Amino acid sequence: MFEYAPAPESRDVVDIKPSYGLFIDGEFVDGAGTSFKTVNPATEEALAEVAAASQADVDRAVQAARKAFGAWSAMPGSERAKYLFRIARIIQERSRELAVLETLDNGKPIRESRDVDLPLVAAHFFYYAGWADKLGYAGYGPAPKPLGVAGQVIPWNFPLLMLAWKIAPALACGNTVVLKPAETTPLTALLFAEICRQADLPPGVVNIVTGAGETGAAVVNHPDVNKVAFTGSTEVGRLIARSVAGTGKKVTLELGGKAANVIFDDAAIDQAVEGIVDGIFFNQGHVCCAGSRLLVQESIAEELLESLKRRLSRLRLGDPLDKNTDIGAINSAEQLARVRELSDIGEAEGAERWSPACTLPERGFWFPPTVFTGVAQSHRIARDEVFGPVLAVLTFRTPAEAVEKANNTPYGLSAGVWTEKGSRILWMADRLRAGVVWANTFNKFDPASPFGGYKESGYGREGGRHGLEAYLDV
Amino acid sequence: MSKTEAVRLAVRKTYKLYIGGAFPRSESGRSYAVTSSKGDFLANASKASRKDARDAVSAARKAFPGWSGATAYNRGQILYRIAEMLEGRRAQFVAELTEAGAKKAGDAVDAAVDRLVWYAGWSDKITSVAGAANPVAGPYFNISTPEPTGVVAVVAPADPLLGLVSVVAPVIVTGNTCVVVASERAPLPSITLAEVLATSDLPGGVVNVLTGSVKEIAPWLAAHMDVNAVDLTGVADDDLAVACEQAAAENLKRVLRPSAPDWSADPGLKRMTAFLETKTVWHPTGF
């Protein structure tokens, strides 16, 4: 392996305050809950003290959003659009600061927060800004109406990007929002609150309430919330679906996945190997659509695995702020424990575990890229979402068997297929029961492209024209 | 030689269930008396059991690959064929609806036929309307297409023919298969409609019809782990509807629960799109 000199991105660009309040009605205010510390998962250093919103705080946030809804929804779409364009521009202007903060709070490599998360965040606001005055042409009737107050709960894997996916379409359609960022990654959302102030967004249109699961439940179950949007685990998604039953609230859920990445014998091996690596090791595998089940045609399995292992031996794991880093830190001690537990179960159930020689930093939460071979469909590492850098490898002989195995999961978020044969790609794409199919590529995202799952991966779509439906009364 | 002529006794129909293209009795051996709006006895309808509901779901699941894999043109032709067969039995439906208390039974049958024709035409158009070519910022071809959700459990509304047709047609035209719980009070037209379906080249199992107690059957279907979506249109009891919604959360079923639909209004796309998934396919461009 080449020796690289350290190339750390400076963290001076971001000014982290010792403590943060809630963002309600355009002001930062104290929370009544027990405040908590957010930690840099790469070093376990506490970054800041963050307020926790109680039920009463959430209620105030919902009231602020309700109060702001009248004027915001009545405003001409072209004016709402300009606020969103402003926000997009400020995000671009402050992108370095946001990227560094995201990496500090989340543990993802700066290369990813800088080159993937932030450009997509800005693009998402740009995209939906343009819809705000064109909703009558979106195919939902001549003058579709917003729903009202949207309660949104987002995960820790792409903190700012998930915020953008939630807030941009909600605001473009004329809704106001109360958003709860994940407990372990609240900082970029709070910086976003500051951006809303810089953009002179009317108070109450965006409210950010930080806290843990209880705060999220208070947002989701608030009787004056008209729309619930959640991204996270299928387990929590189920609870939300049950708790809103009968309330008439519109719900979109973007939940877990166990995507099959199917490699046929005629695939371009080197590209496929890059796609496999992107599929499961991007963002430490903390990706709901990660290609966590590799299905390889038996005749090339040996050759492909050799290439894959060679490639994995060259991945750099370490300081997320280093511009050469490929694999950053696991987001939390809790998540690390889950990844370890499922990996241990994988071994105990008889699969063969392999990781490249890899020195893990002494402090922080780390897990090496891991590949399991000899995996059976019944193994938990082939069934459960690990949400970590762990790949389960299975083989198949015929295309029909590949389809059967790929679809043998309660999830249905994404899938990958690699072959040089066009008709086979289309045949596979037809049969894979998943909301996104990446053919000869993987883990690509775009604001113009709808994203969301089949089956237990949730319902509703985010992105594109389809993403508007979630925030319109149609 | 006797002067009295024997009056011919009518041959009555046995109303059974419709599962997997066959007409079985309820495995439970149960039935319930169906009466006219005046309270006169009409027939004994099968009272479907939990086992019948499960058999119906497995028939619907078995039919799904073939039906969803059929061409849109083919599905449209079959829906149109259903309309033709229904038209041919107009008199029979008018009689059954009248017995069930309908005022303008003829209009209801005509509207049901027209609704089938309307939906038949959607089979090869909904993809153009609900799909999209997405201009992503990169060298990729990117397209979104609607696909059927899978097996849909439908609780049909009280309106025994137009209501029934209005909930079944949008589910199946896009390639879903379904299990329908018929109107509990007036189930007989649903079984006669099943006879129409059985003679319309509709593959067995695409539509399965259960008669019996909604309160008993609906929660089993809402909780069934191999059902992908539920349409609670016909659940009048609010508590029952909420219980079904809660049960449906277990495997994240898609749930449709409209408020008091007007079957004479333009149906719009909602009933189709509620049971469609959007699939987005990416491929790099290059040479």
PDB file of N, CA and C in Angstrom, chain B residues 221-284:
ATOM      1  N   LEU B 221     -57.333 -10.613   7.361  1.00  0.00           N
ATOM      2  CA  LEU B 221     -56.663 -10.169   6.133  1.00  0.00           C
ATOM      3  C   LEU B 221     -55.711  -9.009   6.435  1.00  0.00           C
ATOM      4  N   ALA B 222     -56.144  -8.096   7.307  1.00  0.00           N
ATOM      5  CA  ALA B 222     -55.296  -6.942   7.645  1.00  0.00           C
ATOM      6  C   ALA B 222     -54.025  -7.381   8.345  1.00  0.00           C
ATOM      7  N   ALA B 223     -54.083  -8.519   9.041  1.00  0.00           N
ATOM      8  CA  ALA B 223     -52.918  -8.997   9.788  1.00  0.00           C
ATOM      9  C   ALA B 223     -52.106 -10.018   8.992  1.00  0.00           C
ATOM     10  N   HIS B 224     -52.607 -10.465   7.859  1.00  0.00           N
ATOM     11  CA  HIS B 224     -51.929 -11.536   7.107  1.00  0.00           C
ATOM     12  C   HIS B 224     -50.593 -11.031   6.562  1.00  0.00           C
ATOM     13  N   MET B 225     -49.521 -11.779   6.828  1.00  0.00           N
ATOM     14  CA  MET B 225     -48.183 -11.287   6.474  1.00  0.00           C
ATOM     15  C   MET B 225     -47.872 -11.420   4.981  1.00  0.00           C
ATOM     16  N   ASP B 226     -48.724 -12.097   4.230  1.00  0.00           N
ATOM     17  CA  ASP B 226     -48.473 -12.177   2.791  1.00  0.00           C
ATOM     18  C   ASP B 226     -49.434 -11.292   1.996  1.00  0.00           C
ATOM     19  N   VAL B 227     -50.068 -10.380   2.700  1.00  0.00           N
ATOM     20  CA  VAL B 227     -50.909  -9.377   2.034  1.00  0.00           C
ATOM     21  C   VAL B 227     -50.119  -8.069   2.026  1.00  0.00           C
ATOM     22  N   ASN B 228     -50.061  -7.389   0.885  1.00  0.00           N
ATOM     23  CA  ASN B 228     -49.250  -6.182   0.771  1.00  0.00           C
ATOM     24  C   ASN B 228     -50.012  -4.886   1.024  1.00  0.00           C
ATOM     25  N   ALA B 229     -51.334  -4.940   0.878  1.00  0.00           N
ATOM     26  CA  ALA B 229     -52.095  -3.698   1.020  1.00  0.00           C
ATOM     27  C   ALA B 229     -53.534  -4.022   1.398  1.00  0.00           C
ATOM     28  N   VAL B 230     -54.179  -3.068   2.074  1.00  0.00           N
ATOM     29  CA  VAL B 230     -55.601  -3.248   2.389  1.00  0.00           C
ATOM     30  C   VAL B 230     -56.388  -2.009   1.971  1.00  0.00           C
ATOM     31  N   ASP B 231     -57.568  -2.277   1.437  1.00  0.00           N
ATOM     32  CA  ASP B 231     -58.500  -1.215   1.085  1.00  0.00           C
ATOM     33  C   ASP B 231     -59.693  -1.368   2.030  1.00  0.00           C
ATOM     34  N   LEU B 232     -59.844  -0.402   2.952  1.00  0.00           N
ATOM     35  CA  LEU B 232     -60.854  -0.523   3.996  1.00  0.00           C
ATOM     36  C   LEU B 232     -62.149   0.226   3.655  1.00  0.00           C
ATOM     37  N   THR B 233     -62.349   0.471   2.368  1.00  0.00           N
ATOM     38  CA  THR B 233     -63.517   1.242   1.938  1.00  0.00           C
ATOM     39  C   THR B 233     -64.819   0.752   2.577  1.00  0.00           C
ATOM     40  N   GLY B 234     -64.982  -0.556   2.658  1.00  0.00           N
ATOM     41  CA  GLY B 234     -66.257  -1.096   3.122  1.00  0.00           C
ATOM     42  C   GLY B 234     -66.347  -1.299   4.622  1.00  0.00           C
ATOM     43  N   VAL B 235     -65.327  -0.879   5.365  1.00  0.00           N
ATOM     44  CA  VAL B 235     -65.405  -1.047   6.824  1.00  0.00           C
ATOM     45  C   VAL B 235     -66.122   0.168   7.408  1.00  0.00           C
ATOM     46  N   ALA B 236     -67.351  -0.031   7.818  1.00  0.00           N
ATOM     47  CA  ALA B 236     -68.158   1.099   8.291  1.00  0.00           C
ATOM     48  C   ALA B 236     -67.870   1.408   9.754  1.00  0.00           C
ATOM     49  N   ASP B 237     -67.554   0.377  10.526  1.00  0.00           N
ATOM     50  CA  ASP B 237     -67.311   0.536  11.965  1.00  0.00           C
ATOM     51  C   ASP B 237     -65.925   1.143  12.187  1.00  0.00           C
ATOM     52  N   ASP B 238     -65.905   2.306  12.825  1.00  0.00           N
ATOM     53  CA  ASP B 238     -64.650   3.043  12.986  1.00  0.00           C
ATOM     54  C   ASP B 238     -63.618   2.261  13.808  1.00  0.00           C
ATOM     55  N   ASP B 239     -64.071   1.629  14.889  1.00  0.00           N
ATOM     56  CA  ASP B 239     -63.143   0.863  15.731  1.00  0.00           C
ATOM     57  C   ASP B 239     -62.523  -0.293  14.950  1.00  0.00           C
ATOM     58  N   LEU B 240     -63.348  -0.935  14.145  1.00  0.00           N
ATOM     59  CA  LEU B 240     -62.846  -2.050  13.344  1.00  0.00           C
ATOM     60  C   LEU B 240     -61.807  -1.552  12.335  1.00  0.00           C
ATOM     61  N   ALA B 241     -62.085  -0.397  11.731  1.00  0.00           N
ATOM     62  CA  ALA B 241     -61.153   0.158  10.754  1.00  0.00           C
ATOM     63  C   ALA B 241     -59.804   0.477  11.413  1.00  0.00           C
ATOM     64  N   VAL B 242     -59.859   1.066  12.598  1.00  0.00           N
ATOM     65  CA  VAL B 242     -58.613   1.405  13.302  1.00  0.00           C
ATOM     66  C   VAL B 242     -57.860   0.129  13.682  1.00  0.00           C
ATOM     67  N   ALA B 243     -58.590  -0.877  14.133  1.00  0.00           N
ATOM     68  CA  ALA B 243     -57.946  -2.150  14.473  1.00  0.00           C
ATOM     69  C   ALA B 243     -57.273  -2.746  13.236  1.00  0.00           C
ATOM     70  N   CYS B 244     -57.927  -2.647  12.090  1.00  0.00           N
ATOM     71  CA  CYS B 244     -57.343  -3.162  10.837  1.00  0.00           C
ATOM     72  C   CYS B 244     -56.105  -2.359  10.463  1.00  0.00           C
ATOM     73  N   GLU B 245     -56.167  -1.043  10.608  1.00  0.00           N
ATOM     74  CA  GLU B 245     -54.995  -0.209  10.305  1.00  0.00           C
ATOM     75  C   GLU B 245     -53.818  -0.585  11.198  1.00  0.00           C
ATOM     76  N   GLN B 246     -54.129  -0.819  12.478  1.00  0.00           N
ATOM     77  CA  GLN B 246     -53.068  -1.192  13.410  1.00  0.00           C
ATOM     78  C   GLN B 246     -52.465  -2.543  13.039  1.00  0.00           C
ATOM     79  N   ALA B 247     -53.326  -3.484  12.699  1.00  0.00           N
ATOM     80  CA  ALA B 247     -52.825  -4.809  12.308  1.00  0.00           C
ATOM     81  C   ALA B 247     -51.994  -4.705  11.037  1.00  0.00           C
ATOM     82  N   ALA B 248     -52.408  -3.819  10.138  1.00  0.00           N
ATOM     83  CA  ALA B 248     -51.709  -3.657   8.863  1.00  0.00           C
ATOM     84  C   ALA B 248     -50.296  -3.123   9.057  1.00  0.00           C
ATOM     85  N   ALA B 249     -50.053  -2.441  10.186  1.00  0.00           N
ATOM     86  CA  ALA B 249     -48.724  -1.862  10.429  1.00  0.00           C
ATOM     87  C   ALA B 249     -47.657  -2.939  10.591  1.00  0.00           C
ATOM     88  N   GLU B 250     -48.074  -4.133  10.988  1.00  0.00           N
ATOM     89  CA  GLU B 250     -47.103  -5.186  11.298  1.00  0.00           C
ATOM     90  C   GLU B 250     -46.149  -5.461  10.122  1.00  0.00           C
ATOM     91  N   ASN B 251     -46.660  -5.517   8.914  1.00  0.00           N
ATOM     92  CA  ASN B 251     -45.738  -5.656   7.778  1.00  0.00           C
ATOM     93  C   ASN B 251     -45.845  -4.455   6.822  1.00  0.00           C
ATOM     94  N   LEU B 252     -46.174  -3.311   7.395  1.00  0.00           N
ATOM     95  CA  LEU B 252     -46.195  -2.050   6.646  1.00  0.00           C
ATOM     96  C   LEU B 252     -47.048  -2.134   5.384  1.00  0.00           C
ATOM     97  N   LYS B 253     -48.262  -2.695   5.551  1.00  0.00           N
ATOM     98  CA  LYS B 253     -49.178  -2.723   4.402  1.00  0.00           C
ATOM     99  C   LYS B 253     -49.546  -1.302   4.005  1.00  0.00           C
ATOM    100  N   ARG B 254     -49.755  -1.115   2.724  1.00  0.00           N
ATOM    101  CA  ARG B 254     -50.325   0.134   2.260  1.00  0.00           C
ATOM    102  C   ARG B 254     -51.804   0.099   2.627  1.00  0.00           C
ATOM    103  N   VAL B 255     -52.324   1.214   3.144  1.00  0.00           N
ATOM    104  CA  VAL B 255     -53.715   1.241   3.613  1.00  0.00           C
ATOM    105  C   VAL B 255     -54.480   2.342   2.902  1.00  0.00           C
ATOM    106  N   LEU B 256     -55.610   1.994   2.329  1.00  0.00           N
ATOM    107  CA  LEU B 256     -56.495   2.998   1.749  1.00  0.00           C
ATOM    108  C   LEU B 256     -57.767   3.026   2.586  1.00  0.00           C
ATOM    109  N   ARG B 257     -58.067   4.207   3.113  1.00  0.00           N
ATOM    110  CA  ARG B 257     -59.297   4.341   3.900  1.00  0.00           C
ATOM    111  C   ARG B 257     -59.962   5.657   3.541  1.00  0.00           C
ATOM    112  N   PRO B 258     -60.700   5.656   2.437  1.00  0.00           N
ATOM    113  CA  PRO B 258     -61.310   6.907   1.976  1.00  0.00           C
ATOM    114  C   PRO B 258     -62.539   7.240   2.799  1.00  0.00           C
ATOM    115  N   SER B 259     -62.908   8.517   2.779  1.00  0.00           N
ATOM    116  CA  SER B 259     -64.130   8.908   3.493  1.00  0.00           C
ATOM    117  C   SER B 259     -65.283   8.938   2.500  1.00  0.00           C
ATOM    118  N   ALA B 260     -66.311   8.174   2.791  1.00  0.00           N
ATOM    119  CA  ALA B 260     -67.575   8.124   2.050  1.00  0.00           C
ATOM    120  C   ALA B 260     -67.463   8.413   0.551  1.00  0.00           C
ATOM    121  N   PRO B 261     -66.968   7.458  -0.223  1.00  0.00           N
ATOM    122  CA  PRO B 261     -66.821   7.718  -1.663  1.00  0.00           C
ATOM    123  C   PRO B 261     -68.179   7.832  -2.373  1.00  0.00           C
ATOM    124  N   ASP B 262     -68.189   8.633  -3.406  1.00  0.00           N
ATOM    125  CA  ASP B 262     -69.382   8.788  -4.232  1.00  0.00           C
ATOM    126  C   ASP B 262     -69.131   7.994  -5.513  1.00  0.00           C
ATOM    127  N   TRP B 263     -69.856   6.885  -5.663  1.00  0.00           N
ATOM    128  CA  TRP B 263     -69.551   5.970  -6.784  1.00  0.00           C
ATOM    129  C   TRP B 263     -69.991   6.512  -8.130  1.00  0.00           C
ATOM    130  N   SER B 264     -70.754   7.610  -8.117  1.00  0.00           N
ATOM    131  CA  SER B 264     -71.154   8.153  -9.418  1.00  0.00           C
ATOM    132  C   SER B 264     -70.169   9.224  -9.894  1.00  0.00           C
ATOM    133  N   ALA B 265     -69.223   9.622  -9.012  1.00  0.00           N
ATOM    134  CA  ALA B 265     -68.270  10.675  -9.393  1.00  0.00           C
ATOM    135  C   ALA B 265     -67.123  10.105 -10.228  1.00  0.00           C
ATOM    136  N   ASP B 266     -66.392  10.976 -10.889  1.00  0.00           N
ATOM    137  CA  ASP B 266     -65.182  10.593 -11.627  1.00  0.00           C
ATOM    138  C   ASP B 266     -64.202   9.957 -10.626  1.00  0.00           C
ATOM    139  N   PRO B 267     -63.803   8.728 -10.864  1.00  0.00           N
ATOM    140  CA  PRO B 267     -62.969   8.041  -9.861  1.00  0.00           C
ATOM    141  C   PRO B 267     -61.561   8.632  -9.705  1.00  0.00           C
ATOM    142  N   GLY B 268     -61.047   9.292 -10.694  1.00  0.00           N
ATOM    143  CA  GLY B 268     -59.673   9.797 -10.609  1.00  0.00           C
ATOM    144  C   GLY B 268     -58.665   8.655 -10.580  1.00  0.00           C
ATOM    145  N   LEU B 269     -57.415   8.978 -10.256  1.00  0.00           N
ATOM    146  CA  LEU B 269     -56.359   7.968 -10.308  1.00  0.00           C
ATOM    147  C   LEU B 269     -56.078   7.338  -8.951  1.00  0.00           C
ATOM    148  N   LYS B 270     -56.622   7.956  -7.898  1.00  0.00           N
ATOM    149  CA  LYS B 270     -56.222   7.604  -6.534  1.00  0.00           C
ATOM    150  C   LYS B 270     -56.292   6.110  -6.234  1.00  0.00           C
ATOM    151  N   ARG B 271     -57.383   5.474  -6.695  1.00  0.00           N
ATOM    152  CA  ARG B 271     -57.541   4.051  -6.369  1.00  0.00           C
ATOM    153  C   ARG B 271     -56.518   3.188  -7.095  1.00  0.00           C
ATOM    154  N   MET B 272     -56.021   3.655  -8.198  1.00  0.00           N
ATOM    155  CA  MET B 272     -54.944   2.912  -8.866  1.00  0.00           C
ATOM    156  C   MET B 272     -53.601   3.197  -8.200  1.00  0.00           C
ATOM    157  N   THR B 273     -53.303   4.494  -8.003  1.00  0.00           N
ATOM    158  CA  THR B 273     -51.968   4.835  -7.488  1.00  0.00           C
ATOM    159  C   THR B 273     -51.769   4.373  -6.044  1.00  0.00           C
ATOM    160  N   ALA B 274     -52.869   4.200  -5.296  1.00  0.00           N
ATOM    161  CA  ALA B 274     -52.733   3.737  -3.911  1.00  0.00           C
ATOM    162  C   ALA B 274     -52.093   2.352  -3.848  1.00  0.00           C
ATOM    163  N   PHE B 275     -52.238   1.580  -4.927  1.00  0.00           N
ATOM    164  CA  PHE B 275     -51.695   0.218  -4.921  1.00  0.00           C
ATOM    165  C   PHE B 275     -50.618   0.038  -5.986  1.00  0.00           C
ATOM    166  N   LEU B 276     -49.875   1.115  -6.202  1.00  0.00           N
ATOM    167  CA  LEU B 276     -48.732   1.050  -7.115  1.00  0.00           C
ATOM    168  C   LEU B 276     -47.472   1.449  -6.353  1.00  0.00           C
ATOM    169  N   GLU B 277     -46.371   0.817  -6.708  1.00  0.00           N
ATOM    170  CA  GLU B 277     -45.062   1.184  -6.178  1.00  0.00           C
ATOM    171  C   GLU B 277     -44.307   1.862  -7.308  1.00  0.00           C
ATOM    172  N   THR B 278     -43.497   2.837  -6.969  1.00  0.00           N
ATOM    173  CA  THR B 278     -42.660   3.429  -8.004  1.00  0.00           C
ATOM    174  C   THR B 278     -41.287   2.776  -7.959  1.00  0.00           C
ATOM    175  N   LYS B 279     -40.892   2.223  -9.088  1.00  0.00           N
ATOM    176  CA  LYS B 279     -39.543   1.641  -9.187  1.00  0.00           C
ATOM    177  C   LYS B 279     -38.683   2.546 -10.072  1.00  0.00           C
ATOM    178  N   THR B 280     -37.519   2.891  -9.576  1.00  0.00           N
ATOM    179  CA  THR B 280     -36.620   3.753 -10.338  1.00  0.00           C
ATOM    180  C   THR B 280     -35.373   2.967 -10.724  1.00  0.00           C
ATOM    181  N   VAL B 281     -35.065   2.956 -12.005  1.00  0.00           N
ATOM    182  CA  VAL B 281     -33.911   2.197 -12.500  1.00  0.00           C
ATOM    183  C   VAL B 281     -32.850   3.159 -13.035  1.00  0.00           C
ATOM    184  N   TRP B 282     -31.630   2.944 -12.582  1.00  0.00           N
ATOM    185  CA  TRP B 282     -30.493   3.750 -13.039  1.00  0.00           C
ATOM    186  C   TRP B 282     -29.586   2.899 -13.924  1.00  0.00           C
ATOM    187  N   HIS B 283     -29.035   3.494 -14.953  1.00  0.00           N
ATOM    188  CA  HIS B 283     -27.960   2.845 -15.700  1.00  0.00           C
ATOM    189  C   HIS B 283     -27.011   3.913 -16.224  1.00  0.00           C
ATOM    190  N   PRO B 284     -25.712   3.662 -16.153  1.00  0.00           N
ATOM    191  CA  PRO B 284     -24.775   4.663 -16.695  1.00  0.00           C
ATOM    192  C   PRO B 284     -24.926   4.778 -18.214  1.00  0.00           C
TER     193      PRO B 284
END
